[in-house]
Amino acid sequence: MLNLKYVDNLIPVIVQDAGSRAILMMAYANEEAVRLTKETGFAHYYSRSRKKLWKKGEESGHFQKVVKILTDCDEDCLIYEVEQTGAACHTGYMSCFYRTLDGEIVGTKVFDPEKVYKKPGH
Amino acid sequence: MLNLKYVDNLIPVIVQDAGSRAILMMAYANEEAVRLTKETGFAHYYSRSRKKLWKKGEESGHFQKVVKILTDCDEDCLIYEVEQTGAACHTGYMSCFYRTLDGEIVGTKVFDPEKVYKKPGH
């Protein structure tokens, strides 16, 4: 087991689709999130804005089954290779990286976020 | 042009091989590095340890021709899609992400770093 370097208790995680090889999102994990990801086989992260651990898909149902975890030469960044249920982005696009710097949309919309996140009584 | 969010003047950049779709490395850019990347078509970054702008390949010759720049839903992370000369990692591996969490090597070694970085009189 390598010695991962956490900065302010966090390590950046790049999430890649194991099939298409598309980069789906980037998020952060703390030690507990990495441990839970390894133990459960599903992607966990730490939300800097909400200051809490989260399991991807816990609200949307769009879970990420993690098939491989890689780290880089400096051991300060991770890749989760995943099988994505639904889509990765809360906007409904398959990947969070659906735009160029000029704002041109190059991604594919997969679901309607109004329907996924705003359930009756939710 | 979207309004990128820099934290401490930096934005994380994921570097993806335009051909193989492999994730090659992760680095940081400041505004000037992003501008130079757009203007020159070659990947520029900001080194947090050396506290300076750098052009990938300036020492090794392993330049990255940038064919596309994407940003994510939050506009706080970039992807440089690149055509990589040589290899991305200073260790000689094609990608910096050549190991699993257990230290198992899954990547491909492309060059001998002793030969590339330690030139006579250098």
mmCIF file of C-alpha atoms in Angstrom:
data_model
loop_
_atom_site.group_PDB
_atom_site.id
_atom_site.type_symbol
_atom_site.label_atom_id
_atom_site.label_comp_id
_atom_site.label_asym_id
_atom_site.label_seq_id
_atom_site.Cartn_x
_atom_site.Cartn_y
_atom_site.Cartn_z
ATOM 1 C CA MET A 1 0.000 0.000 0.000
ATOM 2 C CA LEU A 2 1.537 3.292 -1.099
ATOM 3 C CA ASN A 3 1.656 6.322 1.141
ATOM 4 C CA LEU A 4 -0.789 8.779 -0.381
ATOM 5 C CA LYS A 5 -0.164 12.473 0.170
ATOM 6 C CA TYR A 6 -3.196 14.361 1.381
ATOM 7 C CA VAL A 7 -3.190 18.183 1.376
ATOM 8 C CA ASP A 8 -5.543 19.617 4.015
ATOM 9 C CA ASN A 9 -6.683 15.984 4.391
ATOM 10 C CA LEU A 10 -7.770 15.798 0.746
ATOM 11 C CA ILE A 11 -6.468 14.194 -2.430
ATOM 12 C CA PRO A 12 -7.799 15.042 -5.922
ATOM 13 C CA VAL A 13 -9.527 12.188 -7.738
ATOM 14 C CA ILE A 14 -9.928 12.009 -11.504
ATOM 15 C CA VAL A 15 -12.824 9.802 -12.536
ATOM 16 C CA GLN A 16 -12.540 7.923 -15.814
ATOM 17 C CA ASP A 17 -15.113 5.743 -17.536
ATOM 18 C CA ALA A 18 -13.593 2.256 -17.754
ATOM 19 C CA GLY A 19 -15.301 1.594 -21.073
ATOM 20 C CA SER A 20 -15.209 4.792 -23.131
ATOM 21 C CA ARG A 21 -12.094 6.143 -21.348
ATOM 22 C CA ALA A 22 -13.884 9.520 -21.103
ATOM 23 C CA ILE A 23 -12.956 11.665 -18.108
ATOM 24 C CA LEU A 24 -16.228 12.001 -16.221
ATOM 25 C CA MET A 25 -15.457 14.351 -13.321
ATOM 26 C CA MET A 26 -12.887 15.527 -10.806
ATOM 27 C CA ALA A 27 -13.556 15.511 -7.078
ATOM 28 C CA TYR A 28 -11.722 15.205 -3.773
ATOM 29 C CA ALA A 29 -11.420 12.347 -1.295
ATOM 30 C CA ASN A 30 -10.213 12.158 2.270
ATOM 31 C CA GLU A 31 -8.698 9.016 3.792
ATOM 32 C CA GLU A 32 -12.075 7.679 4.854
ATOM 33 C CA ALA A 33 -13.512 8.171 1.353
ATOM 34 C CA VAL A 34 -10.617 6.233 -0.183
ATOM 35 C CA ARG A 35 -11.011 3.465 2.404
ATOM 36 C CA LEU A 36 -14.775 3.203 1.806
ATOM 37 C CA THR A 37 -14.227 3.185 -1.952
ATOM 38 C CA LYS A 38 -11.799 0.267 -1.630
ATOM 39 C CA GLU A 39 -14.011 -1.615 0.827
ATOM 40 C CA THR A 40 -17.360 -1.174 -0.910
ATOM 41 C CA GLY A 41 -16.244 -0.956 -4.545
ATOM 42 C CA PHE A 42 -18.311 2.203 -5.015
ATOM 43 C CA ALA A 43 -16.911 5.716 -5.397
ATOM 44 C CA HIS A 44 -16.885 7.886 -2.277
ATOM 45 C CA TYR A 45 -15.679 11.475 -2.045
ATOM 46 C CA TYR A 46 -15.445 14.361 0.396
ATOM 47 C CA SER A 47 -17.453 17.475 -0.428
ATOM 48 C CA ARG A 48 -15.493 20.633 0.344
ATOM 49 C CA SER A 49 -18.618 22.823 0.147
ATOM 50 C CA ARG A 50 -20.869 20.595 2.239
ATOM 51 C CA LYS A 51 -17.969 19.475 4.443
ATOM 52 C CA LYS A 52 -19.072 15.861 4.424
ATOM 53 C CA LEU A 53 -18.308 12.462 3.004
ATOM 54 C CA TRP A 54 -20.559 11.461 0.131
ATOM 55 C CA LYS A 55 -21.201 8.397 -1.937
ATOM 56 C CA LYS A 56 -21.681 9.274 -5.589
ATOM 57 C CA GLY A 57 -25.263 8.437 -6.532
ATOM 58 C CA GLU A 58 -26.696 8.559 -3.019
ATOM 59 C CA GLU A 59 -29.233 11.159 -4.189
ATOM 60 C CA SER A 60 -29.384 10.643 -7.959
ATOM 61 C CA GLY A 61 -28.965 6.875 -8.108
ATOM 62 C CA HIS A 62 -26.019 7.465 -10.437
ATOM 63 C CA PHE A 63 -23.531 5.251 -8.638
ATOM 64 C CA GLN A 64 -19.989 4.588 -9.789
ATOM 65 C CA LYS A 65 -18.706 1.029 -9.534
ATOM 66 C CA VAL A 66 -14.938 1.317 -9.155
ATOM 67 C CA VAL A 67 -12.996 -1.252 -11.141
ATOM 68 C CA LYS A 68 -9.494 0.130 -10.557
ATOM 69 C CA ILE A 69 -7.743 2.790 -8.466
ATOM 70 C CA LEU A 70 -4.463 4.220 -9.733
ATOM 71 C CA THR A 71 -2.114 6.783 -8.261
ATOM 72 C CA ASP A 72 0.530 8.989 -9.850
ATOM 73 C CA CYS A 73 4.308 9.234 -9.481
ATOM 74 C CA ASP A 74 4.006 11.757 -6.637
ATOM 75 C CA GLU A 75 1.247 9.766 -4.894
ATOM 76 C CA ASP A 76 -0.769 12.971 -4.565
ATOM 77 C CA CYS A 77 -3.543 12.278 -7.084
ATOM 78 C CA LEU A 78 -5.835 9.323 -7.829
ATOM 79 C CA ILE A 79 -7.769 7.907 -10.743
ATOM 80 C CA TYR A 80 -10.965 5.988 -10.081
ATOM 81 C CA GLU A 81 -11.764 3.887 -13.145
ATOM 82 C CA VAL A 82 -15.511 3.399 -12.969
ATOM 83 C CA GLU A 83 -18.590 1.896 -14.525
ATOM 84 C CA GLN A 84 -21.022 4.815 -14.386
ATOM 85 C CA THR A 85 -24.744 4.323 -13.839
ATOM 86 C CA GLY A 86 -26.729 7.066 -15.612
ATOM 87 C CA ALA A 87 -24.391 10.035 -15.935
ATOM 88 C CA ALA A 88 -21.658 11.635 -13.869
ATOM 89 C CA CYS A 89 -22.670 15.300 -14.003
ATOM 90 C CA HIS A 90 -25.489 16.841 -11.985
ATOM 91 C CA THR A 91 -26.376 18.921 -15.075
ATOM 92 C CA GLY A 92 -27.463 15.766 -16.908
ATOM 93 C CA TYR A 93 -24.385 15.468 -19.118
ATOM 94 C CA MET A 94 -22.488 12.190 -19.173
ATOM 95 C CA SER A 95 -19.294 14.033 -18.188
ATOM 96 C CA CYS A 96 -18.793 17.249 -16.222
ATOM 97 C CA PHE A 97 -16.367 18.253 -18.993
ATOM 98 C CA TYR A 98 -19.021 18.998 -21.610
ATOM 99 C CA ARG A 99 -17.774 22.424 -22.741
ATOM 100 C CA THR A 100 -14.738 24.034 -24.336
ATOM 101 C CA LEU A 101 -13.217 27.207 -22.855
ATOM 102 C CA ASP A 102 -15.397 29.233 -25.246
ATOM 103 C CA GLY A 103 -18.529 27.624 -23.833
ATOM 104 C CA GLU A 104 -19.186 25.451 -26.859
ATOM 105 C CA ILE A 105 -21.051 22.329 -25.794
ATOM 106 C CA VAL A 106 -19.301 19.159 -26.926
ATOM 107 C CA GLY A 107 -20.837 16.661 -24.469
ATOM 108 C CA THR A 108 -23.912 14.492 -24.488
ATOM 109 C CA LYS A 109 -26.947 15.119 -22.290
ATOM 110 C CA VAL A 110 -28.150 11.865 -20.766
ATOM 111 C CA PHE A 111 -30.854 12.823 -18.264
ATOM 112 C CA ASP A 112 -33.064 15.719 -17.164
ATOM 113 C CA PRO A 113 -31.757 16.979 -13.800
ATOM 114 C CA GLU A 114 -35.208 18.345 -12.898
ATOM 115 C CA LYS A 115 -36.549 14.812 -12.903
ATOM 116 C CA VAL A 116 -33.619 13.198 -11.127
ATOM 117 C CA TYR A 117 -32.961 15.674 -8.337
ATOM 118 C CA LYS A 118 -36.372 17.263 -7.721
ATOM 119 C CA LYS A 119 -38.575 14.391 -6.695
ATOM 120 C CA PRO A 120 -42.037 15.056 -5.201
ATOM 121 C CA GLY A 121 -41.731 15.634 -1.478
ATOM 122 C CA HIS A 122 -37.964 15.819 -1.774
ATOM 123 C CA MET B 1 -15.006 32.646 -22.983
ATOM 124 C CA LEU B 2 -16.059 31.100 -19.677
ATOM 125 C CA ASN B 3 -14.994 32.538 -16.335
ATOM 126 C CA LEU B 4 -12.584 30.018 -14.903
ATOM 127 C CA LYS B 5 -12.319 29.783 -11.124
ATOM 128 C CA TYR B 6 -8.752 29.855 -9.855
ATOM 129 C CA VAL B 7 -8.007 28.940 -6.237
ATOM 130 C CA ASP B 8 -4.841 30.646 -4.960
ATOM 131 C CA ASN B 9 -4.380 31.644 -8.627
ATOM 132 C CA LEU B 10 -4.298 28.007 -9.736
ATOM 133 C CA ILE B 11 -6.629 25.624 -11.547
ATOM 134 C CA PRO B 12 -6.058 21.854 -11.726
ATOM 135 C CA VAL B 13 -5.432 20.471 -15.212
ATOM 136 C CA ILE B 14 -6.021 16.845 -16.184
ATOM 137 C CA VAL B 15 -3.961 15.826 -19.198
ATOM 138 C CA GLN B 16 -5.422 13.221 -21.522
ATOM 139 C CA ASP B 17 -3.835 11.589 -24.567
ATOM 140 C CA ALA B 18 -6.014 12.529 -27.538
ATOM 141 C CA GLY B 19 -5.353 9.201 -29.220
ATOM 142 C CA SER B 20 -5.312 6.487 -26.563
ATOM 143 C CA ARG B 21 -7.565 8.465 -24.153
ATOM 144 C CA ALA B 22 -5.144 7.548 -21.336
ATOM 145 C CA ILE B 23 -4.852 10.053 -18.501
ATOM 146 C CA LEU B 24 -1.215 11.127 -18.644
ATOM 147 C CA MET B 25 -0.787 13.460 -15.670
ATOM 148 C CA MET B 26 -2.346 16.093 -13.448
ATOM 149 C CA ALA B 27 -0.788 19.502 -12.925
ATOM 150 C CA TYR B 28 -1.775 23.071 -12.134
ATOM 151 C CA ALA B 29 -2.016 26.171 -14.310
ATOM 152 C CA ASN B 30 -2.317 29.850 -13.514
ATOM 153 C CA GLU B 31 -4.021 32.360 -15.845
ATOM 154 C CA GLU B 32 -0.810 33.022 -17.756
ATOM 155 C CA ALA B 33 -0.200 29.288 -18.299
ATOM 156 C CA VAL B 34 -3.713 28.857 -19.713
ATOM 157 C CA ARG B 35 -3.240 31.902 -21.953
ATOM 158 C CA LEU B 36 0.117 30.654 -23.250
ATOM 159 C CA THR B 37 -1.334 27.190 -23.844
ATOM 160 C CA LYS B 38 -4.134 28.686 -25.949
ATOM 161 C CA GLU B 39 -1.807 31.018 -27.823
ATOM 162 C CA THR B 40 1.027 28.611 -28.563
ATOM 163 C CA GLY B 41 -0.877 25.326 -28.765
ATOM 164 C CA PHE B 42 1.602 23.707 -26.349
ATOM 165 C CA ALA B 43 0.865 22.778 -22.734
ATOM 166 C CA HIS B 44 2.043 25.234 -20.083
ATOM 167 C CA TYR B 45 1.675 24.837 -16.327
ATOM 168 C CA TYR B 46 2.628 26.504 -13.076
ATOM 169 C CA SER B 47 4.943 24.582 -10.759
ATOM 170 C CA ARG B 48 3.888 24.951 -7.125
ATOM 171 C CA SER B 49 7.233 23.629 -5.853
ATOM 172 C CA ARG B 50 9.462 25.713 -8.146
ATOM 173 C CA LYS B 51 7.016 28.649 -8.069
ATOM 174 C CA LYS B 52 7.334 29.274 -11.779
ATOM 175 C CA LEU B 53 5.605 28.883 -15.088
ATOM 176 C CA TRP B 54 6.831 25.938 -17.145
ATOM 177 C CA LYS B 55 6.322 24.588 -20.600
ATOM 178 C CA LYS B 56 6.051 20.815 -20.574
ATOM 179 C CA GLY B 57 9.042 19.397 -22.418
ATOM 180 C CA GLU B 58 11.309 22.434 -22.009
ATOM 181 C CA GLU B 59 13.921 20.200 -20.365
ATOM 182 C CA SER B 60 13.029 16.703 -21.607
ATOM 183 C CA GLY B 61 11.851 17.555 -25.109
ATOM 184 C CA HIS B 62 8.609 15.775 -24.267
ATOM 185 C CA PHE B 63 6.255 18.514 -25.427
ATOM 186 C CA GLN B 64 2.473 18.266 -25.407
ATOM 187 C CA LYS B 65 0.618 19.622 -28.423
ATOM 188 C CA VAL B 66 -2.794 20.655 -27.152
ATOM 189 C CA VAL B 67 -5.629 19.766 -29.479
ATOM 190 C CA LYS B 68 -8.536 20.678 -27.189
ATOM 191 C CA ILE B 69 -9.154 22.374 -23.844
ATOM 192 C CA LEU B 70 -12.301 21.481 -21.908
ATOM 193 C CA THR B 71 -13.667 22.732 -18.607
ATOM 194 C CA ASP B 72 -16.130 21.224 -16.161
ATOM 195 C CA CYS B 73 -19.578 22.251 -14.928
ATOM 196 C CA ASP B 74 -18.084 24.299 -12.075
ATOM 197 C CA GLU B 75 -15.433 25.893 -14.302
ATOM 198 C CA ASP B 76 -12.806 25.024 -11.694
ATOM 199 C CA CYS B 77 -10.921 22.249 -13.512
ATOM 200 C CA LEU B 78 -9.526 21.800 -17.035
ATOM 201 C CA ILE B 79 -8.701 18.986 -19.408
ATOM 202 C CA TYR B 80 -5.875 19.455 -21.903
ATOM 203 C CA GLU B 81 -6.290 16.883 -24.673
ATOM 204 C CA VAL B 82 -2.785 16.425 -26.028
ATOM 205 C CA GLU B 83 -0.548 14.692 -28.515
ATOM 206 C CA GLN B 84 2.370 13.644 -26.313
ATOM 207 C CA THR B 85 5.945 13.556 -27.583
ATOM 208 C CA GLY B 86 7.919 10.807 -25.802
ATOM 209 C CA ALA B 87 6.199 10.247 -22.467
ATOM 210 C CA ALA B 88 4.433 12.374 -19.880
ATOM 211 C CA CYS B 89 6.087 11.164 -16.677
ATOM 212 C CA HIS B 90 9.560 12.165 -15.534
ATOM 213 C CA THR B 91 10.055 8.541 -14.352
ATOM 214 C CA GLY B 92 9.987 7.337 -17.957
ATOM 215 C CA TYR B 93 6.492 5.924 -17.916
ATOM 216 C CA MET B 94 4.027 7.042 -20.566
ATOM 217 C CA SER B 95 1.597 8.157 -17.847
ATOM 218 C CA CYS B 96 2.255 9.349 -14.301
ATOM 219 C CA PHE B 97 -0.530 6.967 -13.266
ATOM 220 C CA TYR B 98 1.473 3.765 -13.706
ATOM 221 C CA ARG B 99 0.692 2.117 -10.344
ATOM 222 C CA THR B 100 -2.260 0.815 -8.357
ATOM 223 C CA LEU B 101 -2.711 1.756 -4.699
ATOM 224 C CA ASP B 102 -0.859 -1.430 -3.773
ATOM 225 C CA GLY B 103 2.172 -0.345 -5.793
ATOM 226 C CA GLU B 104 1.608 -2.817 -8.606
ATOM 227 C CA ILE B 105 3.033 -1.412 -11.830
ATOM 228 C CA VAL B 106 0.459 -1.374 -14.621
ATOM 229 C CA GLY B 107 2.014 1.251 -16.905
ATOM 230 C CA THR B 108 4.516 1.148 -19.741
ATOM 231 C CA LYS B 109 8.045 2.495 -19.476
ATOM 232 C CA VAL B 110 8.924 4.486 -22.565
ATOM 233 C CA PHE B 111 12.298 6.090 -21.842
ATOM 234 C CA ASP B 112 15.227 6.007 -19.433
ATOM 235 C CA PRO B 113 15.066 9.146 -17.268
ATOM 236 C CA GLU B 114 18.840 8.985 -16.646
ATOM 237 C CA LYS B 115 19.411 9.559 -20.337
ATOM 238 C CA VAL B 116 16.761 12.239 -20.811
ATOM 239 C CA TYR B 117 17.296 14.415 -17.742
ATOM 240 C CA LYS B 118 20.978 13.916 -16.886
ATOM 241 C CA LYS B 119 22.823 15.188 -19.898
ATOM 242 C CA PRO B 120 26.603 15.725 -19.711
ATOM 243 C CA GLY B 121 27.351 19.151 -18.307
ATOM 244 C CA HIS B 122 23.753 19.644 -17.347
#
